[in-house]
Short mmCIF file of C-alpha atoms and ligand atoms in Angstrom, two decimals:
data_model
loop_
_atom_site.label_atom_id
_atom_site.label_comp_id
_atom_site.label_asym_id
_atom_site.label_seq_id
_atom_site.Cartn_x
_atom_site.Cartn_y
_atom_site.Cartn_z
CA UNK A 1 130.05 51.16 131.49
CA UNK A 2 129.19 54.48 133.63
CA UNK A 3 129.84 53.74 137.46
CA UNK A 4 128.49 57.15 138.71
CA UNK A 5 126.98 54.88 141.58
CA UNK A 6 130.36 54.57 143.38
CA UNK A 7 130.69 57.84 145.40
CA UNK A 8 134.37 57.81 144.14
CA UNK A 9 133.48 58.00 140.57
CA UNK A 10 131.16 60.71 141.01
CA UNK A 11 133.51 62.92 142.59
CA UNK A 12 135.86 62.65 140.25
CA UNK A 13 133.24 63.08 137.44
CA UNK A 14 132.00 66.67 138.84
CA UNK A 15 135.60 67.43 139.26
CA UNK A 16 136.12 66.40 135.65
CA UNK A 17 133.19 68.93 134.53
CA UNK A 18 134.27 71.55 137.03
CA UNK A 19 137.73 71.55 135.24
CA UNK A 20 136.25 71.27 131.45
CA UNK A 21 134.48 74.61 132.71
CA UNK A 22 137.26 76.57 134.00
CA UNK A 23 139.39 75.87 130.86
CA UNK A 24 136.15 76.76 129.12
CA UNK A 25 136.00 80.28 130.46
CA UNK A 26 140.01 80.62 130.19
CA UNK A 27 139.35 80.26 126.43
CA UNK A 28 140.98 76.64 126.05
CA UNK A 29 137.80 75.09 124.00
CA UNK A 30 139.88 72.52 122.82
CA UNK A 31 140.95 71.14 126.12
CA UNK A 32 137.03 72.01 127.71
CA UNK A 33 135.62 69.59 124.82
CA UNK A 34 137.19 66.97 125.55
CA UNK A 35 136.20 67.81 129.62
CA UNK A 36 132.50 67.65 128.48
CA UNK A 37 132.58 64.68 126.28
CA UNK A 38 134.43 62.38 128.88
CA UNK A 39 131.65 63.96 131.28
CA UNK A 40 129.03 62.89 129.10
CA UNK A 41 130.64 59.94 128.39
CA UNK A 42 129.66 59.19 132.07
CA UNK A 43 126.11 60.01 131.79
CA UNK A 44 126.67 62.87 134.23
CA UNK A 45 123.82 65.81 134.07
CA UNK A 46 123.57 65.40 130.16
CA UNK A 47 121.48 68.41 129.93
CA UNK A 48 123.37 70.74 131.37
CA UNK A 49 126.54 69.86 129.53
CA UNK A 50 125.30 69.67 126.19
CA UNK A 51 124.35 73.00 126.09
CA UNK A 52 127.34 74.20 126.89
CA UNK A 53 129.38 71.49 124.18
CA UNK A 54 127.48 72.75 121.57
CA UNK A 55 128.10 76.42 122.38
CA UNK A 56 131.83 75.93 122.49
CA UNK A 57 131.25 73.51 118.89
CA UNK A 58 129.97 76.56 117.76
CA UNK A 59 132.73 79.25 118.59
CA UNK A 60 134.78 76.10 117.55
CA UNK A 61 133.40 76.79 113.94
CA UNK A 62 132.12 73.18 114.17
CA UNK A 63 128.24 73.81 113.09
CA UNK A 64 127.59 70.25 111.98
CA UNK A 65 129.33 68.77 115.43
CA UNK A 66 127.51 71.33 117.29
CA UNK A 67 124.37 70.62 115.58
CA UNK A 68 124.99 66.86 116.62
CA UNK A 69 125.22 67.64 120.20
CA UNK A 70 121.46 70.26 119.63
CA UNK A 71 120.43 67.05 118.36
CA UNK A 72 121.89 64.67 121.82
CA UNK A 73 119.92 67.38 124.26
CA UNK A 74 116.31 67.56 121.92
CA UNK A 75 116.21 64.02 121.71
CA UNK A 76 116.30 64.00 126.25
CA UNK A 77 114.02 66.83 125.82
CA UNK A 78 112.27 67.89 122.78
CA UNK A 79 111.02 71.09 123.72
CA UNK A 80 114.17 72.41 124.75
CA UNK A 81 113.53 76.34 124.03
CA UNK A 82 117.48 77.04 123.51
CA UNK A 83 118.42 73.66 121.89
CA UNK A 84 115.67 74.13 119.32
CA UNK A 85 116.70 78.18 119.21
CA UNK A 86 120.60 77.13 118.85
CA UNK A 87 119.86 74.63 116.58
CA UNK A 88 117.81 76.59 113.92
CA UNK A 89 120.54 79.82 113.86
CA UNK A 90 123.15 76.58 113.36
CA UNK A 91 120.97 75.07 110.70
CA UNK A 92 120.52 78.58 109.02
CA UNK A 93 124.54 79.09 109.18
CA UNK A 94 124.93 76.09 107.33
CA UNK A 95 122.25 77.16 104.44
CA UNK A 96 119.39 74.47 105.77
CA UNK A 97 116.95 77.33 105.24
CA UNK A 98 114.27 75.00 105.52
CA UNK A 99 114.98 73.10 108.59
CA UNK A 100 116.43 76.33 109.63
CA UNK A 101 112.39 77.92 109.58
CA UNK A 102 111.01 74.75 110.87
CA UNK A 103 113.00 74.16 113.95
CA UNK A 104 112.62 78.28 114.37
CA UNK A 105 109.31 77.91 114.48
CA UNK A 106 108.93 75.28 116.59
CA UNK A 107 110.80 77.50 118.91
CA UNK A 108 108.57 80.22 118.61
CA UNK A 109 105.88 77.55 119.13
CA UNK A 110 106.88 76.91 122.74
CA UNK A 111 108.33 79.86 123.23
CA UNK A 112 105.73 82.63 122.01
CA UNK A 113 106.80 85.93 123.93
CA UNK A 114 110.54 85.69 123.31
CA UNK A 115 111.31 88.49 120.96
CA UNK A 116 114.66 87.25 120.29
CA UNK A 117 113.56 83.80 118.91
CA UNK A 118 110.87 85.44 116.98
CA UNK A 119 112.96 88.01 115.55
CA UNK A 120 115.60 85.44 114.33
CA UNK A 121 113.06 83.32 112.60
CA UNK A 122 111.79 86.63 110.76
CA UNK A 123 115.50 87.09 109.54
CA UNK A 124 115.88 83.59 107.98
CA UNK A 125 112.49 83.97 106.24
CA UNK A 126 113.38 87.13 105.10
CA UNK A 127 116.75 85.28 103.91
CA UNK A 128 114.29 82.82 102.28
CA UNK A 129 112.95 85.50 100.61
CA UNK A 130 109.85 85.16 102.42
CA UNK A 131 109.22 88.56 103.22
CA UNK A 132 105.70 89.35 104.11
CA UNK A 133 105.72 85.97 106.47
CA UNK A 134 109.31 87.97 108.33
CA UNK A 135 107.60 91.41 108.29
CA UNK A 136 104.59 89.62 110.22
CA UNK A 137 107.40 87.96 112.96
CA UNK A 138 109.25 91.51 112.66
CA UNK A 139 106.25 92.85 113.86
CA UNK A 140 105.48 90.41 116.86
CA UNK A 141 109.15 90.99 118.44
CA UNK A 142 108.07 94.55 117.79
CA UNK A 143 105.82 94.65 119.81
CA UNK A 144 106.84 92.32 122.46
CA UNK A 145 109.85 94.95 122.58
CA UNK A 146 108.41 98.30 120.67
CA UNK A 147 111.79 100.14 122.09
CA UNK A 148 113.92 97.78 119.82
CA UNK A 149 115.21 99.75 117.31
CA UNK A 150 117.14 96.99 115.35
CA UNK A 151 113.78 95.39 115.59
CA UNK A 152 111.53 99.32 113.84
CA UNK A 153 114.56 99.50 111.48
CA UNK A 154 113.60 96.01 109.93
CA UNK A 155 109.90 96.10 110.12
CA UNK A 156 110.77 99.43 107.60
CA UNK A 157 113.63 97.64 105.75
CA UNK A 158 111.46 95.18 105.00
CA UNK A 159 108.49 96.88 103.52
CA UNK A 160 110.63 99.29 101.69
CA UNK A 161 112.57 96.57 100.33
CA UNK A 162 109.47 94.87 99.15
CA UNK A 163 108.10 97.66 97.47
CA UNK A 164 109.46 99.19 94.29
CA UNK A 165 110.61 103.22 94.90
CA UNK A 166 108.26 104.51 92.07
CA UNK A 167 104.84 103.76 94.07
CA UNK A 168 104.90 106.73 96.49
CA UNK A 169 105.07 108.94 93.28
CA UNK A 170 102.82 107.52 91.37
CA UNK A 171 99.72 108.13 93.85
CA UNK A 172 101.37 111.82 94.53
CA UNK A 173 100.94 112.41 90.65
CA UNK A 174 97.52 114.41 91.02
CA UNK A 175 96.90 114.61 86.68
CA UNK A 176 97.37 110.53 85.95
CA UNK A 177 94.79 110.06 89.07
CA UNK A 178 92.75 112.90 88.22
CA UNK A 179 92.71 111.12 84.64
CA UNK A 180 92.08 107.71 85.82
CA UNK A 181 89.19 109.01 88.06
CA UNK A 182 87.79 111.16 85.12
CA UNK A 183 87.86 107.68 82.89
CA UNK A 184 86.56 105.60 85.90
CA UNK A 185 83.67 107.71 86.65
CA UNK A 186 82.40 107.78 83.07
CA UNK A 187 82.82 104.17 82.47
CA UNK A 188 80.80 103.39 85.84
CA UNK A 189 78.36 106.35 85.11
CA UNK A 190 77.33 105.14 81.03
CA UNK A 191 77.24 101.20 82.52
CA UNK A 192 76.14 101.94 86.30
CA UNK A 193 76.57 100.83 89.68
CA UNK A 194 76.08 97.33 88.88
CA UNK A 195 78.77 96.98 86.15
CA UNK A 196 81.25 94.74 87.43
CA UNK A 197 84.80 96.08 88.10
CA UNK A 198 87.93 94.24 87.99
CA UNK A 199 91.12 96.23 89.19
CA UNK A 200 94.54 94.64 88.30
CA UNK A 201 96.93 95.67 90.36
CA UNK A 202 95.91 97.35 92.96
CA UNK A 203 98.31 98.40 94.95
CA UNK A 204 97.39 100.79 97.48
CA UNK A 205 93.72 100.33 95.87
CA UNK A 206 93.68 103.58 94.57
CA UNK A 207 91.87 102.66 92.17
CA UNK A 208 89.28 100.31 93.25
CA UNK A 209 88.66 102.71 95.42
CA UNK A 210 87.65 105.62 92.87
CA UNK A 211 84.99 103.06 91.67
CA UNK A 212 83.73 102.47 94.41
CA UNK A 213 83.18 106.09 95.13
CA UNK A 214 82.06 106.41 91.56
CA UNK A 215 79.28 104.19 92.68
CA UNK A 216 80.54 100.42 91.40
CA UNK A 217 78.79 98.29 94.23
CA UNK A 218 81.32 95.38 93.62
CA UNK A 219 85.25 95.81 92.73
CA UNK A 220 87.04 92.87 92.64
CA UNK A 221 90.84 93.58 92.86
CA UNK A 222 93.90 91.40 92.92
CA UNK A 223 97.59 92.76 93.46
CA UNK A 224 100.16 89.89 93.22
CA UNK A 225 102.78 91.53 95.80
CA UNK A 226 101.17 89.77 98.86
CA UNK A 227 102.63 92.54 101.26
CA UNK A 228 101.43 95.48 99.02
CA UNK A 229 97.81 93.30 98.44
CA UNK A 230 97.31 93.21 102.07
CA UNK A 231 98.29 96.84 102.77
CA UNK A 232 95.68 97.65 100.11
CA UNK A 233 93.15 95.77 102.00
CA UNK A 234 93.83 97.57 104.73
CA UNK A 235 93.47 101.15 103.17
CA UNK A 236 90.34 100.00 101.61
CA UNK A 237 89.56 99.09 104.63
CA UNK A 238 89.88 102.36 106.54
CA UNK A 239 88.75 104.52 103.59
CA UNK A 240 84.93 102.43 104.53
CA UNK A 241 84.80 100.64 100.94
CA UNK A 242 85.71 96.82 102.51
CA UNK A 243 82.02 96.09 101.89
CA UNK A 244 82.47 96.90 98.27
CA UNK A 245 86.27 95.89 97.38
CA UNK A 246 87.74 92.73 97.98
CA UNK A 247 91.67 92.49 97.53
CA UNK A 248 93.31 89.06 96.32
CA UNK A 249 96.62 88.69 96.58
CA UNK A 250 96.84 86.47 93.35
CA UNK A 251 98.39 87.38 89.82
CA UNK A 252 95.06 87.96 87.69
CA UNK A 253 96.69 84.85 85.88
CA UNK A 254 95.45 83.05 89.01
CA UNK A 255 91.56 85.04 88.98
CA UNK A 256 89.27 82.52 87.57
CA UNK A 257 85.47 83.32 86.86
CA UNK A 258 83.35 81.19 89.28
CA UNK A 259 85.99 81.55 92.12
CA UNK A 260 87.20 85.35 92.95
CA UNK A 261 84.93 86.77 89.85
CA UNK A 262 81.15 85.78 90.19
CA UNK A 263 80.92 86.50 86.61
CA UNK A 264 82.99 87.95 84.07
CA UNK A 265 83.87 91.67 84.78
CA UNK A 266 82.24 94.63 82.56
CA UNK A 267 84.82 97.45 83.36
CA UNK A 268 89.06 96.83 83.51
CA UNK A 269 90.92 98.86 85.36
CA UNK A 270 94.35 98.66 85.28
CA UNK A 271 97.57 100.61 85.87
CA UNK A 272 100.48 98.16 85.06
CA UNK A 273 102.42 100.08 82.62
CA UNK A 274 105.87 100.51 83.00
CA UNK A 275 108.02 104.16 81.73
CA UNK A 276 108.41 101.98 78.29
CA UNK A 277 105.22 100.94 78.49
CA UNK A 278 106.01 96.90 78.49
CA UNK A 279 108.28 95.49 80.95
CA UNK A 280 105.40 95.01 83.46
CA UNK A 281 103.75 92.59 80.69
CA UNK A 282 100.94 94.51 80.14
CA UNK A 283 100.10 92.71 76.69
CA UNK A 284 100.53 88.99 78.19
CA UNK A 285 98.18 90.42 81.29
CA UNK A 286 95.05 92.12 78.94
CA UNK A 287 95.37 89.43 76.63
CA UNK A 288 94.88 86.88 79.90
CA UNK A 289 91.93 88.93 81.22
CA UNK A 290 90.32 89.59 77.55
CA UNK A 291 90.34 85.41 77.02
CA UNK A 292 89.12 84.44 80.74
CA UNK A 293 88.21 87.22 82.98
CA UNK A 294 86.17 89.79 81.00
CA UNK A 295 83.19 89.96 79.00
CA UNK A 296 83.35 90.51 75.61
CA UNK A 297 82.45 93.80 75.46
CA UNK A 298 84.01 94.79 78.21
CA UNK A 299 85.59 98.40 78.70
CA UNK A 300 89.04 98.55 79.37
CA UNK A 301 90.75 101.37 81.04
CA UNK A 302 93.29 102.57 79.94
CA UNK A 303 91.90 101.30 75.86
CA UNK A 304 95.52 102.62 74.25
CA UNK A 305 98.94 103.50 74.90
CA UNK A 306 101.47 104.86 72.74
CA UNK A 307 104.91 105.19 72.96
CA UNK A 308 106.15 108.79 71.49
CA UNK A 309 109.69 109.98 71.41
CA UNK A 310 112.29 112.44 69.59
CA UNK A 311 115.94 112.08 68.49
CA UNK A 312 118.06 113.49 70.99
CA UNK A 313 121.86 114.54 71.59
CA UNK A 314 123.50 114.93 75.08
CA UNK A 315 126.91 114.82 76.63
CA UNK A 316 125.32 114.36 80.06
CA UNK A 317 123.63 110.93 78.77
CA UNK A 318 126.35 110.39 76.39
CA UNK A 319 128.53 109.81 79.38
CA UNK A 320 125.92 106.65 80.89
CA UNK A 321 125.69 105.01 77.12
CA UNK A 322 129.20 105.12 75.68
CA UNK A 323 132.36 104.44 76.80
CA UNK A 324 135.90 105.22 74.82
CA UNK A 325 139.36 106.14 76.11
CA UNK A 326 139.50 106.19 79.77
CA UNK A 327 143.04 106.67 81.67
CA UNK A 328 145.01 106.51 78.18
CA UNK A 329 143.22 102.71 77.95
CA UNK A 330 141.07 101.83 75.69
CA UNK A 331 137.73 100.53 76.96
CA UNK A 332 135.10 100.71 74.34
CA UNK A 333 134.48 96.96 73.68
CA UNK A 334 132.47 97.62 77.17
CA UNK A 335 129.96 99.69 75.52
CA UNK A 336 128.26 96.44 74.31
CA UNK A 337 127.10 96.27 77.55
CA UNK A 338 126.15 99.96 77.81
CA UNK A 339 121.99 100.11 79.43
CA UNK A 340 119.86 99.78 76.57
CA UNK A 341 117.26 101.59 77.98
CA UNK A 342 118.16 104.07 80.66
CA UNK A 343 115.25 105.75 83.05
CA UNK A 344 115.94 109.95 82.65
CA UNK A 345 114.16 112.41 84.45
CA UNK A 346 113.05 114.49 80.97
CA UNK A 347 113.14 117.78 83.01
CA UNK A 348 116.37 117.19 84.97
CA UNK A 349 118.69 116.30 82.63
CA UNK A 350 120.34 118.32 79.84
CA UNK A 351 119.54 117.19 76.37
CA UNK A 352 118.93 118.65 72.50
CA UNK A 353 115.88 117.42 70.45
CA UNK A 354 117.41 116.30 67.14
CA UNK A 355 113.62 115.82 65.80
CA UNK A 356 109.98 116.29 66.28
CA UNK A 357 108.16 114.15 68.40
CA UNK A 358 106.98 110.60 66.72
CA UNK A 359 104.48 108.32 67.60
CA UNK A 360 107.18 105.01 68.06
CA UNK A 361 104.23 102.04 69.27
CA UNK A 362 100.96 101.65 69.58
CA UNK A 363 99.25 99.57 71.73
CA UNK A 364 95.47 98.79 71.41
CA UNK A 365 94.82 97.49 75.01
CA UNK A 366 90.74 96.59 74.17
CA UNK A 367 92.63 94.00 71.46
CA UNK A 368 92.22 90.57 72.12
CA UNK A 369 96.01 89.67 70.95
CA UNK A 370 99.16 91.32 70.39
CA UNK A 371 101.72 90.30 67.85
CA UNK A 372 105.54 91.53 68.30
CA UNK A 373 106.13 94.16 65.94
CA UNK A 374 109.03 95.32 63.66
CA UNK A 375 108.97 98.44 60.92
CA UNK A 376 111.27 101.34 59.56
CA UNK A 377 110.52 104.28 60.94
CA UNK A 378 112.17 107.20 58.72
CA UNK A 379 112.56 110.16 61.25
CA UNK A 380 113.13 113.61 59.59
CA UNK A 381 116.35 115.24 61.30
CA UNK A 382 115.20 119.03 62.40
CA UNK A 383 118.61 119.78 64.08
CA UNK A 384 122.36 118.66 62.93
CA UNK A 385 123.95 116.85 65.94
CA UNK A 386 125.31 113.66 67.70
CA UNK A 387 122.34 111.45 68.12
CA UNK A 388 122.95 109.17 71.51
CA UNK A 389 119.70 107.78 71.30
CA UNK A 390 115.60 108.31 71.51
CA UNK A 391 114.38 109.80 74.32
CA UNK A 392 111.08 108.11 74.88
CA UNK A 393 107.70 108.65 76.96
CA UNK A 394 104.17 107.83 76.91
CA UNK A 395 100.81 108.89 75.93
CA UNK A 396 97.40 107.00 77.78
CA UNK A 397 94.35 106.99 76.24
CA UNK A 398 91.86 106.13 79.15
CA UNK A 399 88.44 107.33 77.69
CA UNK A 400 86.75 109.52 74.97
CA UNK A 401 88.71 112.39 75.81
CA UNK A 402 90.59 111.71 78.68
CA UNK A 403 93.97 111.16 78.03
CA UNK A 404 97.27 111.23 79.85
CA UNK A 405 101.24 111.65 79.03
CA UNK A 406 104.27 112.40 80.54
CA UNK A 407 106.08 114.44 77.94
CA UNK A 408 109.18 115.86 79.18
CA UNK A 409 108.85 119.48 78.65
CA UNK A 410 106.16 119.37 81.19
CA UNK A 411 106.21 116.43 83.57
CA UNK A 412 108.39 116.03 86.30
CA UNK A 413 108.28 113.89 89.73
CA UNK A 414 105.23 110.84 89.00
CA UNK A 415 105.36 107.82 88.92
CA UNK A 416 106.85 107.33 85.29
CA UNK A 417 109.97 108.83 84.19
CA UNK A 418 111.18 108.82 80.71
CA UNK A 419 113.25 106.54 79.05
CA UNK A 420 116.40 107.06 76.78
CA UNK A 421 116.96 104.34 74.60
CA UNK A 422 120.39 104.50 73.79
CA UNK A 423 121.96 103.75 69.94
CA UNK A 424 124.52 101.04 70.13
CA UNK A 425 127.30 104.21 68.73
CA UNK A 426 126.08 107.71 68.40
CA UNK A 427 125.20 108.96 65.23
CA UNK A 428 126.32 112.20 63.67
CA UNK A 429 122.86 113.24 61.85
CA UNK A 430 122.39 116.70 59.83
CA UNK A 431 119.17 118.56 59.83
CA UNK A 432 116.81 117.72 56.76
CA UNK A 433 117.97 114.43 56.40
CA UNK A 434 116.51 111.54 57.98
CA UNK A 435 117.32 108.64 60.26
CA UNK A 436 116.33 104.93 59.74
CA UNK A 437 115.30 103.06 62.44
CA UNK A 438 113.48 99.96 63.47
CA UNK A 439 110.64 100.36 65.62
CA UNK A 440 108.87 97.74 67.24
CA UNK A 441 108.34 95.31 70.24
CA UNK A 442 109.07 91.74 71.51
CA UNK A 443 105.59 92.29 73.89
CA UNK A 444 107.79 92.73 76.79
CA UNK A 445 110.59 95.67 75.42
CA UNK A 446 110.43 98.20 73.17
CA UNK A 447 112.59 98.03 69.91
CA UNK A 448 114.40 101.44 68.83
CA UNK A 449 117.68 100.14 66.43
CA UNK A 450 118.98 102.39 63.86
CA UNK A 451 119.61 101.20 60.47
CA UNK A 452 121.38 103.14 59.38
CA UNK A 453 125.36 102.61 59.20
CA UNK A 454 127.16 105.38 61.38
CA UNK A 455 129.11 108.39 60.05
CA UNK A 456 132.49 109.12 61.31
C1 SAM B 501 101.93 100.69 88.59
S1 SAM B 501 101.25 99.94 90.01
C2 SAM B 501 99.63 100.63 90.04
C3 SAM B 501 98.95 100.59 91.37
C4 SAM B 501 97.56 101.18 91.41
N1 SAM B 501 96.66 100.48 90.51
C5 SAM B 501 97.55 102.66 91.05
O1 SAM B 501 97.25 102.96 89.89
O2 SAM B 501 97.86 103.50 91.90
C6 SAM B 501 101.01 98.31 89.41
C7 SAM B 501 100.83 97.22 90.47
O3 SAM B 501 100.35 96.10 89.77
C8 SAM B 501 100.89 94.92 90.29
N2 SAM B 501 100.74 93.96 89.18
C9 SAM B 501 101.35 94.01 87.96
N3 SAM B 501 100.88 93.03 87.17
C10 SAM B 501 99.96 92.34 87.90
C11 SAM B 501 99.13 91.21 87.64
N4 SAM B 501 99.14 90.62 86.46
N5 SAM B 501 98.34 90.75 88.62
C12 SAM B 501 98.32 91.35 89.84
N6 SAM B 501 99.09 92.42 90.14
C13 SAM B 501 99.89 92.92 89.19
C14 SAM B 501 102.30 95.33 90.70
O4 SAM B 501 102.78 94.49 91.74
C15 SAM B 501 102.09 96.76 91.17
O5 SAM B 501 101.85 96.81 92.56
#
């Protein structure tokens, strides 16, 4: 039973706390818990010890006892700023990411202009992989305290992190947007201004916003990277076209006629292919947009792509596919895992054409569905050598006659690179014979396998 009414007790109780404090500060936490609790244990100024228990639980390494004393001080007073502060960095330290954001924002709640609070919430939804929600908070510390530099150094983390390298590039790359625009402008000008445009993937809006200039009077966009979709927004935004362009941060797969679309769209544009053409699942995406989002005679830009490449030898790219005696060991069981398809800047990197250039896929974009495809492909050898592998790029058709590639003897520094699909062993291959190989695709990666059985 707590006696703090007898002035004896009471003395002895602030003495008890002075002491627990003093061997706090002299670094004995053990002996200063057991101060506080027998303090507490009296009833004596509850909120003012707590705080400092659950600190020391903390340095203790104790997160779920300090968490338990959080909990004794929010449940005197709920809207304790620091309790609910301390408590969310201790729930986050324990991987209660959720409670960790909740309690965080509560903080933030009451406690709106510290920069701190706010700037630790942004850091566990960033954990959370909630990173356009943290680049918002990032922002607010920022500007609460815009000489922070931890605080400018994540805002930039953030969005760089968010954003894949390659999109800078790709709007520097003057011919694929000069090609897009050429494509865009016909389409609008032979079905005019009131043709209905649907832009996936917007990104910056590029785009969406040469059809608007082209003259389309209503551009419905979607970009499913919600920090790049509202960035887009933005630029359309600025650029005076917000009237005309509306950016959804959805997946198309989420675009439904009757919701975002008034009606089914008359012109596709869309930029979502990767260096191999597939791994950004353009086939599953047309196919999606053919079935529900466009009419049927719809034009589609880009309406082909083809995948072209040429045998190749290289001891540079040798060196990032194979692997043999290293050391005096022998570690060539580790090729297996060797990149299968390795991005190559065509112009930087030293490497022997084994063969003409070959038209490897095909893909007819205004086709309402895509098979995966398999067939032998017989390339004639034009140069004896050690074949590593195809070096592969890509050819756009976006229009009658206006086209796009990125052959290697020429392009250098867009958005695409080019692609050397590596042979599971180089092959030595003499000029006027030919290679075997498997062609094809699984829809969502090329298929280059050579069938024939290597020489020594
Ligand atoms: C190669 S970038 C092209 C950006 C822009 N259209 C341009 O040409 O400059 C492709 C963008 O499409 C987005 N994307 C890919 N598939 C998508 C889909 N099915 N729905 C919405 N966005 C998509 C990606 O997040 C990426 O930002």
């Amino acid at each position: 039973m707590n006696d703090l009414g007898s002035p004896d007790r009471l003395t002895e109780t602030r003495a008890a706390l002075a002491e627990a404090m003093a061997l706090h500060e002299q670094g004995d936490l053990e002996g200063a818990e057991l101060g506080y609790r027998s303090v507490l244990a009296q009833g004596y100024r509850a909120a003012e010890v707590l705080p400092l228990l659950a600190g020391l639980l903390g340095r203790l390494s104790r997160p779920e006892d300090a968490l338990a004393a959080w909990d004794q001080l929010l449940a005197i007073e709920p809207d304790h700023k620091v309790a609910l502060h301390e408590q969310g960095l201790t729930l986050h330290w324990l991987g209660r990411t959720a409670e960790a954001i909740a309690t965080l924002e509560r903080a933030c709640a009451i406690d709106p202009d510290n920069p701190i609070a706010i700037g630790n919430l942004a850091v566990v939804l960033a954990d959370a992989g909630r990173n356009l929600e943290a680049i918002r908070y990032f922002r607010r510390a920022l500007a609460l305290q815009p000489d922070n530099l931890h605080l400018r150094h994540q805002v930039r983390r953030l969005g760089s992190g968010s954003v894949p390298f390659w999109h800078i590039p790709m709007m520097n790359d003057a011919p694929r947007n000069d090609a897009f625009e050429a494509a865009i402008k016909a389409a609008i000008g032979a079905a005019g201004p009131e043709a209905r445009v649907l832009d996936i993937g917007a990104g910056s809006g590029l785009l969406s916003l040469m059809a608007a200039r082209a003259g389309a009077q209503k551009v419905v966009a979607c970009e499913m990277e919600p920090m790049i979709a509202e960035m887009a927004q933005q630029i359309v935004v600025q650029n005076g076209y917000g009237d005309r362009i509306k950016v959804h941060a959805k997946s198309s797969t989420e675009l439904a006629v009757g919701a975002e679309l008034d009606a089914p769209a008359d012109i596709l544009v869309s930029e979502i292919l990767s260096s191999d053409l597939l791994t950004e699942k353009v086939l599953d995406t047309f196919e999606d947009a053919h079935r529900r989002l466009l009419a049927p005679d719809a034009v589609v830009i880009p309406r082909a792509a083809s995948a072209i490449g040429c045998l190749v030898a290289s001891q540079n790219l040798a060196d990032y596919a194979f692997v043999g005696d290293v050391s005096g060991f022998d570690l060539s069981a580790f090729t297996a895992f060797a990149p299968q398809r390795l991005p190559i800047h065509g112009t930087m990197t030293a490497w022997d054409r084994l063969s003409e250039d070959l038209e490897l896929v095909r893909l007819d974009l205004t086709q309402k569905k895509h098979d995966a495809t398999l067939a032998r492909l017989c390339i004639p050898v034009t140069a004896s050598g050690r074949a590593i592998g195809i070096v592969q790029w890509m050819h756009i058709d976006l229009w009658q006659g206006v086209s796009f590639d990125n052959h290697p003897d020429r392009y250098t520094d867009g958005g695409w690179l080019q692609v050397l699909h590596s042979f599971p062993e180089p092959i030595e291959v003499v000029a006027g014979e030919t290679l075997d190989i498997a062609v094809g695709h699984d829809r969502i990666t090329l298929i280059l396998l050579p069938l024939t059985e290597s020489r020594p």
